[in-house]
Amino acid sequence: MDNRFVKPFYENNRVNFALAVLLSTVMAAMNIFISWTLGEVVDAVSQMDGRALGKVAFAMGAGTPCFLLIDLLAQWTKARFIHKGLRQYKEQAFSAISQKSIQAFSRENTGTYLSAFTNDAASIEENYLGRSVTLLFYGLEFVLTLAVMLAYSPVLTLAVVVLCLLPVVVSVTMGGGLAKRERKVSDLNEKFTARLKDLLGGYAVIKSFQAEGQARRLFNEENRAVETAKEKRRRYAGILSVVSNASGFVMQFGIFLIGAVLAMRGHITIGTVLVFVNLCNSLISPIQVIPEHWASRRAAKGLAEKLGALARENVEEDGKEALLSLQKEIRFQGLSFGYGLDKDVLRDIDAVFEKGKSYAVVGASGSGKTTLLNLLMGAHRDYKGALAIDGHELRGLSAGSLYDHISLISQDVFIFDDTIRANITMFAAFPREAVDRAIRLAGLDAVIQERGESYRCGENGVNLSGGERQRISIARSLLKGADVLLVDEATSALDNETAQYISSAILDLQGLTRIVVTHRLDAAMLGRYDKILMLKNGKLCEQGRFEQLMEEKGQFYALFTVTNA
Ligand code: ADP
């Protein structure tokens, strides 16, 4: 069992927890106090004892404000305990998720996490944290009440214990069923959130394929499933409540009658009978609530453990060595790689990328270009052969230091719904000149001048054009101080002119090593690269300058002429 996610509930929070429980216990004594005053008043009246009545009245007047004050403190400390526990739990969970590698995370459904942080967190707040306090409160209330009863009348207490058996049996047998239904609701909520995320994310595709009907059907299916499960849970809770109440009535009436008989025979006073009947409530509530709370608290703890298991999944070994900067070259030597299938996607690659130079990687779709870039980003460490940066084998380098020096500008740039500047700095503090330089080099100064510093990009950059999003990505990499830019050139996201502009901007960046996967076989642009590498079926079949490859009239020449025919 992974207790890592349960620990933060109590970290530096035990005092709050203990105080909340302790103060609640005093509140449990309040119920006993009320019962006591009731018994005293009745006995004082039946004996026509004015002094005794005065004493009780004084106790009532003095006790009530004390109890109210303690009640307030109990509520506050409980609120404090829940606040701290839940906050620490969510922070720990997010921190665990953020330690996953990009590739490991991309294999997971983010809907599961969204549900864990919303639905499950709400359930944990209510059922785990809240109930940890109330369970102890009810437990103590039960014990205290029995002790007081015993002090009043052992005989009647014995009758109470026997009569208690009925509600205890009902509660224990039915309480677990409620927790089971609770878990079902959580599982279906998770599926619902995942579906909703998919349907909203794919909105444009759904509309353009006129699949609104199907989308509604899918939504309705999940929605109905979750709401039906919730209704079943509520109905079950209703049955439980009716049965519990019935057994409670039987118990209370039983005590009333037995107490009346004992009072008629002179064993106890009528006041004591009333005390017992009143105290019954302090016994019935714990009996009704404890098994159900205990089960749903366990179910909620299970949710925290579920997130713990998710965080442990897909965590990959990271290298230890830190990459300082690129001094000389990146070298592939006899490198082969496949995605766990029989066939290698890249085969026996020998290539050198020298510092400060620009390289174009070309080849038909599926020839392995993107895989080559992903290998350079440290996405897969199970390659055969060698891939070394200044002689340091890539699989031994830490992902963090690799990301410091190598930056990928991919086709789909993620833009946060914030200002352009925040999107470039990624919310970190940089000197203003450095940010301005990155903005200028990436060609974003005109956009900022036109729309102002605080221009918001919209959800995933909807207020920007494809080209502007790409330029933000370039500026981010420049600001970060990357030595190597890997570019997966957009095919569809950009119009030809913007794509040319971006490629040209990247070629103009002196001093950086640039490796660009390009689909646009444009002579003027290709002529500017220091080297072109041509991939075919995972093999590096040709490499050289543009003019040289054209003269050789080999594979590149064939691809170039076919594409530009
Ligand atoms: P390119 O970028 O040249 O189009 P890719 O590197 O994307 O080529 O893909 C090369 C081959 O690897 C293709 O056959 C593709 O289907 C396969 N491939 C790419 N990514 C994965 C993956 N994550 N799992 C399995 N196979 C993959």
XYZ file of C-alpha atoms and ligand atoms in Angstrom:
592
model
C 0.000 0.000 0.000
C 1.258 3.466 -0.867
C 0.885 5.688 2.173
C 2.766 8.545 0.558
C -0.492 10.283 -0.328
C -2.077 9.827 3.083
C 0.888 11.297 4.957
C 0.402 14.913 3.806
C -3.017 14.937 5.474
C -1.333 14.914 8.871
C 2.035 16.527 8.174
C 2.419 19.437 10.629
C -1.303 19.038 11.105
C -1.548 16.662 14.051
C -2.076 19.464 16.569
C -5.033 20.784 14.566
C -6.427 17.266 14.349
C -6.014 16.562 18.051
C -7.533 19.934 18.985
C -10.477 19.420 16.656
C -11.185 16.021 18.204
C -10.678 17.227 21.764
C -12.942 20.232 21.362
C -15.592 18.115 19.663
C -15.511 15.806 22.648
C -16.463 18.696 24.855
C -19.390 19.192 22.499
C -20.342 15.562 23.016
C -20.490 16.376 26.714
C -22.972 19.154 25.873
C -25.601 16.575 24.925
C -25.029 14.805 28.195
C -25.290 18.126 29.998
C -28.675 18.823 28.383
C -29.946 15.391 29.400
C -28.689 15.975 32.909
C -30.484 19.340 33.195
C -33.680 17.717 31.918
C -33.538 15.012 34.585
C -32.715 17.531 37.304
C -35.553 19.862 36.325
C -38.110 17.045 36.240
C -36.971 15.700 39.602
C -36.893 19.193 41.139
C -40.418 19.872 39.929
C -41.761 16.499 41.079
C -40.244 17.125 44.506
C -41.268 20.782 44.484
C -37.631 21.713 45.304
C -37.110 25.385 44.373
C -33.418 25.467 45.388
C -32.549 22.515 43.205
C -34.341 24.170 40.275
C -32.351 27.363 40.880
C -29.080 25.427 40.774
C -29.966 23.825 37.458
C -30.987 27.186 36.034
C -27.631 28.615 37.076
C -25.760 25.676 35.496
C -27.728 26.212 32.263
C -26.934 29.920 32.191
C -23.224 29.434 32.879
C -22.755 26.289 30.792
C -24.398 27.423 27.552
C -21.957 30.246 26.612
C -18.999 27.998 27.501
C -20.261 25.250 25.256
C -21.019 27.665 22.444
C -17.530 29.094 22.615
C -16.005 25.632 22.573
C -18.252 24.679 19.663
C -16.966 27.649 17.688
C -13.350 26.714 18.450
C -14.067 23.102 17.489
C -15.464 24.200 14.104
C -12.484 26.475 13.486
C -9.835 23.902 14.296
C -11.644 21.315 12.184
C -11.735 23.794 9.286
C -8.021 24.454 9.813
C -7.216 20.728 9.840
C -9.181 20.084 6.627
C -7.700 23.124 4.886
C -4.116 22.163 5.626
C -4.604 18.447 4.965
C -6.276 18.944 1.610
C -3.885 21.644 0.465
C -0.833 19.539 1.309
C -2.363 16.474 -0.322
C -3.054 18.284 -3.600
C 0.381 19.920 -3.618
C 2.103 16.591 -3.036
C 0.043 14.934 -5.771
C 0.839 17.660 -8.317
C 4.498 17.566 -7.403
C 4.571 13.774 -7.930
C 2.925 14.155 -11.332
C 5.344 16.881 -12.361
C 8.237 14.472 -11.815
C 7.112 12.265 -14.673
C 8.876 12.482 -17.978
C 7.092 14.029 -20.962
C 6.824 10.653 -22.661
C 5.559 8.847 -19.571
C 2.899 11.494 -19.032
C 1.821 11.462 -22.663
C 0.829 7.810 -22.285
C -1.724 8.716 -19.606
C -5.212 10.128 -19.749
C -5.229 13.577 -18.182
C -8.975 13.154 -17.517
C -8.055 10.742 -14.723
C -5.953 13.423 -13.082
C -8.596 16.095 -13.579
C -11.087 13.856 -11.856
C -8.611 13.086 -9.072
C -8.123 16.789 -8.370
C -11.803 17.699 -8.540
C -14.286 14.898 -7.785
C -11.955 12.727 -5.742
C -10.497 15.677 -3.849
C -14.024 16.751 -2.887
C -14.762 13.245 -1.664
C -11.487 13.137 0.286
C -12.269 16.504 1.869
C -15.680 15.411 3.020
C -15.309 11.686 3.602
C -11.726 11.302 4.720
C -10.666 14.505 6.422
C -14.066 15.562 7.739
C -14.908 12.062 8.872
C -11.592 11.431 10.570
C -12.687 14.061 13.070
C -16.361 13.104 13.297
C -15.597 9.395 13.697
C -13.548 10.060 16.804
C -16.175 12.499 18.016
C -18.929 9.893 17.700
C -16.755 7.182 19.233
C -16.054 9.355 22.277
C -19.667 10.467 22.507
C -20.770 6.817 22.583
C -18.338 5.856 25.334
C -19.073 8.972 27.416
C -22.821 8.459 27.164
C -22.612 4.829 28.245
C -20.411 5.817 31.182
C -22.932 8.437 32.315
C -25.806 5.984 31.932
C -23.925 3.456 34.000
C -23.520 6.025 36.753
C -27.266 6.712 36.742
C -28.597 3.157 36.592
C -26.656 -0.033 35.799
C -29.847 -2.015 35.295
C -31.339 0.328 32.738
C -27.918 0.591 31.052
C -27.923 -3.173 30.600
C -31.320 -2.894 28.912
C -29.913 -0.154 26.680
C -26.956 -2.325 25.637
C -29.297 -5.168 24.670
C -31.594 -2.800 22.759
C -28.549 -1.304 21.022
C -27.873 -4.565 19.265
C -30.609 -4.006 16.687
C -29.325 -0.655 15.337
C -25.730 -1.930 15.514
C -26.579 -4.936 13.332
C -28.462 -2.760 10.834
C -25.661 -0.239 10.627
C -22.796 -2.710 10.331
C -24.516 -4.818 7.672
C -25.697 -1.883 5.571
C -22.922 0.709 6.075
C -20.439 -1.040 3.763
C -22.974 -1.087 0.939
C -23.034 2.680 0.908
C -19.250 2.926 0.583
C -19.363 0.488 -2.347
C -21.846 2.736 -4.116
C -19.671 5.752 -3.320
C -16.681 4.144 -5.046
C -18.788 3.349 -8.096
C -19.792 7.017 -8.332
C -16.106 8.027 -8.183
C -15.139 5.593 -10.963
C -17.952 6.782 -13.203
C -17.135 10.418 -12.449
C -13.634 9.745 -13.695
C -14.937 8.305 -16.965
C -17.348 11.202 -17.326
C -14.587 13.789 -16.864
C -12.340 12.000 -19.375
C -15.161 11.887 -21.939
C -16.081 15.530 -21.384
C -12.476 16.587 -21.820
C -12.273 14.661 -25.092
C -15.532 16.060 -26.448
C -14.654 19.662 -25.598
C -11.070 19.242 -26.847
C -12.297 17.792 -30.123
C -15.020 20.418 -30.577
C -13.789 21.661 -33.954
C -13.444 18.141 -35.346
C -16.905 17.199 -34.098
C -18.477 20.272 -35.698
C -16.671 19.991 -39.005
C -17.587 16.302 -39.321
C -21.133 17.116 -38.215
C -20.804 14.532 -35.466
C -22.774 16.568 -32.913
C -25.390 13.813 -32.664
C -22.774 11.183 -31.857
C -21.067 13.571 -29.433
C -24.364 14.125 -27.625
C -24.947 10.379 -27.515
C -21.504 9.742 -26.003
C -22.000 12.550 -23.499
C -25.461 11.318 -22.539
C -24.215 7.763 -22.024
C -21.564 8.780 -19.506
C -23.763 11.410 -17.927
C -26.604 8.964 -17.397
C -24.273 6.331 -15.999
C -22.859 8.706 -13.400
C -26.214 10.251 -12.456
C -27.850 6.813 -12.190
C -25.056 5.661 -9.884
C -25.575 8.770 -7.780
C -29.311 8.156 -7.611
C -28.684 4.545 -6.517
C -26.340 5.797 -3.818
C -28.928 8.306 -2.605
C -31.711 5.712 -2.635
C -29.564 3.304 -0.679
C -28.721 6.046 1.806
C -32.490 6.663 2.088
C -33.216 3.005 2.881
C -30.369 2.972 5.382
C -31.747 6.059 7.052
C -35.295 4.647 7.298
C -34.125 1.299 8.704
C -31.777 3.044 11.130
C -34.533 5.356 12.295
C -36.905 2.442 12.779
C -34.380 0.554 14.887
C -33.715 3.783 16.769
C -37.438 4.195 17.545
C -37.650 0.609 18.784
C -34.681 1.253 21.058
C -36.046 4.523 22.394
C -39.554 3.168 23.034
C -38.057 0.070 24.684
C -36.041 2.211 27.079
C -39.042 4.367 27.793
C -41.167 1.349 28.760
C -38.489 -0.491 30.740
C -37.548 2.774 32.446
C -41.212 3.462 33.286
C -41.562 0.002 34.868
C -38.359 0.552 36.890
C -39.589 3.999 38.006
C -43.000 2.586 39.033
C -41.232 0.030 41.196
C -39.215 2.829 42.762
C -35.784 1.747 41.459
C -35.163 5.028 39.642
C -36.713 8.488 39.477
C -38.842 9.696 36.611
C -36.082 12.246 35.907
C -33.617 9.397 35.315
C -35.996 7.828 32.798
C -36.086 11.089 30.894
C -32.287 11.379 31.071
C -31.993 7.918 29.500
C -34.521 8.580 26.782
C -32.757 11.787 25.928
C -29.290 10.243 26.072
C -30.470 7.586 23.642
C -29.916 10.083 20.820
C -26.250 10.307 21.760
C -26.019 6.541 21.413
C -28.080 6.103 18.272
C -26.230 8.713 16.205
C -22.807 7.067 16.718
C -24.256 3.628 16.006
C -25.902 4.833 12.808
C -23.041 6.933 11.627
C -19.831 5.126 12.633
C -19.990 2.062 10.315
C -21.069 4.153 7.322
C -18.504 6.871 8.007
C -15.832 4.271 8.601
C -16.574 2.591 5.269
C -16.729 5.815 3.273
C -13.590 7.083 4.991
C -11.837 3.919 3.840
C -13.230 4.399 0.338
C -11.933 7.985 0.293
C -8.544 6.831 1.545
C -8.607 4.404 -1.385
C -8.979 7.385 -3.728
C -5.818 8.946 -2.301
C -4.035 5.622 -2.747
C -5.349 5.370 -6.311
C -3.680 8.682 -7.124
C -0.544 7.411 -5.396
C -0.505 4.367 -7.667
C -1.032 6.584 -10.731
C 1.886 8.762 -9.724
C 4.089 5.683 -9.386
C 3.143 4.393 -12.845
C 5.201 5.229 -15.899
C 8.029 6.825 -13.969
C 11.172 6.321 -15.969
C 14.745 6.095 -14.870
C 16.526 9.361 -15.356
C 20.235 9.735 -16.072
C 22.520 11.100 -13.382
C 25.051 13.085 -15.373
C 24.368 16.778 -15.978
C 25.031 18.270 -19.389
C 26.805 21.613 -19.073
C 26.640 22.947 -22.614
C 27.315 21.832 -26.154
C 30.997 22.432 -26.877
C 31.644 20.500 -30.028
C 29.202 18.018 -31.494
C 26.355 15.560 -31.233
C 27.334 12.208 -32.681
C 25.203 9.229 -33.737
C 27.208 6.058 -34.183
C 25.613 2.847 -35.436
C 22.366 3.942 -33.789
C 19.268 1.766 -34.186
C 15.933 2.171 -32.462
C 12.474 0.588 -32.567
C 9.273 1.151 -30.569
C 9.350 -2.216 -28.851
C 8.205 -3.871 -32.064
C 10.301 -6.246 -34.147
C 11.091 -3.664 -36.753
C 13.593 -0.897 -36.108
C 12.312 2.560 -37.053
C 15.840 3.969 -37.254
C 18.623 1.713 -38.494
C 22.360 2.033 -38.156
C 22.528 5.822 -38.209
C 25.957 7.492 -38.374
C 25.821 11.270 -38.294
C 27.559 14.249 -36.730
C 25.884 17.556 -35.855
C 28.515 20.195 -35.208
C 28.065 23.107 -32.837
C 26.614 26.231 -34.427
C 25.663 24.661 -37.739
C 22.278 24.138 -39.332
C 20.918 20.817 -40.531
C 17.814 19.890 -42.461
C 16.387 16.407 -42.029
C 14.239 15.317 -44.951
C 12.502 12.135 -46.028
C 9.078 10.706 -46.816
C 6.426 10.463 -44.136
C 7.174 7.616 -41.718
C 10.882 7.564 -42.541
C 11.810 8.272 -38.893
C 12.459 12.041 -38.811
C 10.368 12.797 -35.736
C 11.776 9.746 -33.976
C 15.272 11.128 -34.547
C 14.303 14.420 -32.883
C 12.616 12.601 -29.998
C 15.762 10.568 -29.396
C 17.716 13.796 -29.139
C 15.213 15.047 -26.551
C 15.994 11.971 -24.459
C 12.542 10.502 -25.021
C 13.817 6.958 -25.519
C 16.877 5.644 -23.792
C 16.630 2.080 -25.038
C 18.401 2.685 -28.364
C 21.219 0.506 -29.622
C 24.565 1.959 -30.650
C 25.794 5.327 -29.481
C 24.306 8.811 -29.263
C 26.735 11.127 -27.529
C 26.862 14.857 -26.808
C 30.509 15.931 -26.615
C 31.344 12.319 -25.810
C 28.729 11.991 -23.020
C 26.318 9.165 -23.783
C 22.792 10.610 -23.890
C 21.133 7.818 -21.938
C 23.295 8.699 -18.913
C 22.327 12.400 -18.945
C 19.597 13.784 -16.734
C 16.473 14.881 -18.574
C 16.463 18.241 -16.795
C 19.949 19.209 -17.960
C 19.158 17.971 -21.452
C 16.090 20.240 -21.601
C 18.284 23.140 -20.453
C 20.361 22.883 -23.581
C 18.168 21.275 -26.185
C 14.838 22.815 -27.081
C 12.162 21.365 -29.298
C 9.937 23.597 -31.356
C 7.161 21.270 -32.364
C 4.190 21.623 -34.664
C 1.745 22.074 -31.829
C 2.995 24.708 -29.442
C 1.125 24.910 -26.159
C 0.186 28.455 -25.216
C -1.058 29.354 -21.745
C -3.977 31.728 -21.388
C -1.793 34.607 -20.253
C 0.204 37.439 -21.807
C 2.711 36.881 -24.615
C 5.492 37.874 -22.249
C 4.422 35.329 -19.601
C 4.230 32.702 -22.304
C 7.794 33.461 -23.327
C 9.244 33.579 -19.820
C 7.117 30.589 -18.737
C 6.252 32.556 -15.598
C 9.894 32.824 -14.480
C 11.797 36.052 -13.730
C 14.245 37.117 -16.429
C 16.020 40.454 -16.974
C 13.906 42.662 -19.186
C 16.679 43.058 -21.793
C 16.961 39.284 -22.166
C 13.226 38.954 -22.772
C 13.234 41.853 -25.225
C 16.132 40.287 -27.115
C 14.302 36.932 -27.395
C 11.180 38.767 -28.567
C 13.174 40.668 -31.196
C 15.070 37.641 -32.491
C 11.898 35.592 -32.736
C 10.216 38.427 -34.653
C 7.525 39.080 -32.075
C 8.252 42.762 -31.400
C 5.757 43.962 -33.988
C 2.967 41.884 -32.425
C 3.716 43.212 -28.957
C 3.951 46.813 -30.192
C 0.654 46.501 -31.964
C -1.337 44.763 -29.227
C 0.379 45.887 -26.074
C 2.282 44.158 -23.302
C -0.707 42.704 -21.551
C -2.330 41.173 -24.622
C -3.788 37.832 -23.582
C -3.209 34.830 -25.808
C -6.493 33.032 -25.025
C -6.985 29.345 -24.273
C -4.181 27.499 -26.029
C -3.373 30.683 -27.924
C -6.648 31.117 -29.848
C -6.042 34.867 -30.066
C -2.779 34.306 -31.974
C -2.007 33.066 -35.453
C -0.154 29.781 -36.036
C 2.983 31.699 -36.957
C 2.825 33.806 -33.803
C 2.495 30.696 -31.671
C 5.579 29.230 -33.336
C 7.478 32.448 -32.729
C 6.566 32.338 -29.035
C 8.013 28.850 -28.985
C 11.248 30.091 -30.580
C 11.477 33.007 -28.170
C 10.974 30.629 -25.216
C 13.874 28.473 -26.391
C 16.127 31.469 -27.009
C 15.381 32.971 -23.614
C 16.073 29.668 -21.909
C 19.544 29.796 -23.465
C 19.275 26.555 -25.418
C 22.367 25.658 -27.491
C 20.504 23.307 -29.747
C 17.192 24.006 -31.438
C 15.248 21.059 -32.753
C 12.470 22.090 -35.073
C 9.656 19.856 -36.236
C 8.459 22.116 -39.003
C 4.742 22.548 -39.178
C 3.157 21.131 -42.269
C -0.426 22.182 -41.963
C -0.564 24.711 -39.146
C 1.168 27.457 -41.111
C 0.681 28.983 -44.507
C 3.632 28.833 -46.864
C 4.715 32.419 -46.391
C 4.688 32.255 -42.568
C 6.480 28.913 -42.610
C 9.166 30.398 -44.841
C 9.470 33.324 -42.492
C 9.849 31.082 -39.448
C 12.377 28.790 -41.144
C 14.302 31.831 -42.282
C 14.252 33.288 -38.755
C 15.638 30.026 -37.403
C 18.378 29.938 -40.057
C 19.327 33.496 -39.108
C 19.975 32.528 -35.476
C 23.743 32.465 -35.463
C 25.703 30.433 -32.942
C 22.955 27.903 -32.303
C 22.991 24.350 -33.539
C 19.776 23.873 -35.479
C 18.299 20.575 -36.617
C 15.165 21.154 -38.635
C 12.814 18.442 -39.851
C 11.466 20.017 -42.998
C 8.723 19.006 -45.369
C 9.055 22.022 -47.640
C 11.572 21.190 -50.279
C 12.298 24.718 -51.374
C 15.636 25.186 -53.180
C 16.363 28.654 -51.794
C 15.726 27.561 -48.239
C 17.458 24.193 -48.448
C 20.497 25.907 -49.983
C 21.004 27.814 -46.738
C 21.503 24.745 -44.530
C 25.032 23.566 -43.782
C 23.938 20.018 -44.380
C 20.902 18.049 -45.484
C 20.318 14.543 -44.153
C 17.995 12.299 -46.093
C 16.204 9.462 -44.322
C 14.572 6.589 -46.133
C 12.830 3.760 -44.258
C 14.814 4.555 -41.149
C 18.205 4.592 -42.855
C 20.326 7.648 -43.427
C 20.795 7.214 -47.151
C 22.440 10.508 -48.121
C 23.917 13.602 -46.540
C 25.610 16.730 -47.837
C 24.990 20.276 -48.980
C 22.027 20.971 -51.229
C 24.016 21.520 -54.447
C 26.130 18.471 -53.773
C 23.094 16.196 -53.293
C 21.435 17.621 -56.391
C 24.549 16.882 -58.425
C 24.741 13.314 -57.130
C 21.266 12.740 -58.550
C 20.490 10.113 -55.916
C 17.604 9.648 -53.473
C 17.389 13.325 -52.417
C 17.380 14.481 -56.018
C 14.538 12.055 -56.758
C 12.488 13.263 -53.762
C 13.153 16.907 -54.584
C 12.158 16.625 -58.240
C 9.050 14.541 -57.486
C 7.908 17.006 -54.785
C 8.498 20.043 -56.965
C 7.174 18.566 -60.192
P 8.321 10.844 -39.744
O 8.533 11.919 -38.744
O 9.430 10.744 -40.721
O 7.009 10.922 -40.430
P 8.182 9.108 -37.467
O 9.490 9.176 -36.793
O 7.052 9.864 -36.887
O 8.357 9.442 -38.990
O 7.742 7.587 -37.524
C 8.575 6.556 -37.987
C 7.859 5.220 -37.785
O 7.717 4.965 -36.401
C 6.464 5.165 -38.380
O 6.311 3.889 -38.964
C 5.556 5.331 -37.188
O 4.364 4.636 -37.392
C 6.375 4.706 -36.083
N 6.091 5.364 -34.796
C 6.237 6.679 -34.525
N 5.920 6.923 -33.235
C 5.577 5.732 -32.682
C 5.186 5.302 -31.375
N 5.080 6.166 -30.347
N 4.930 3.993 -31.189
C 5.048 3.111 -32.187
N 5.430 3.440 -33.418
C 5.696 4.726 -33.691
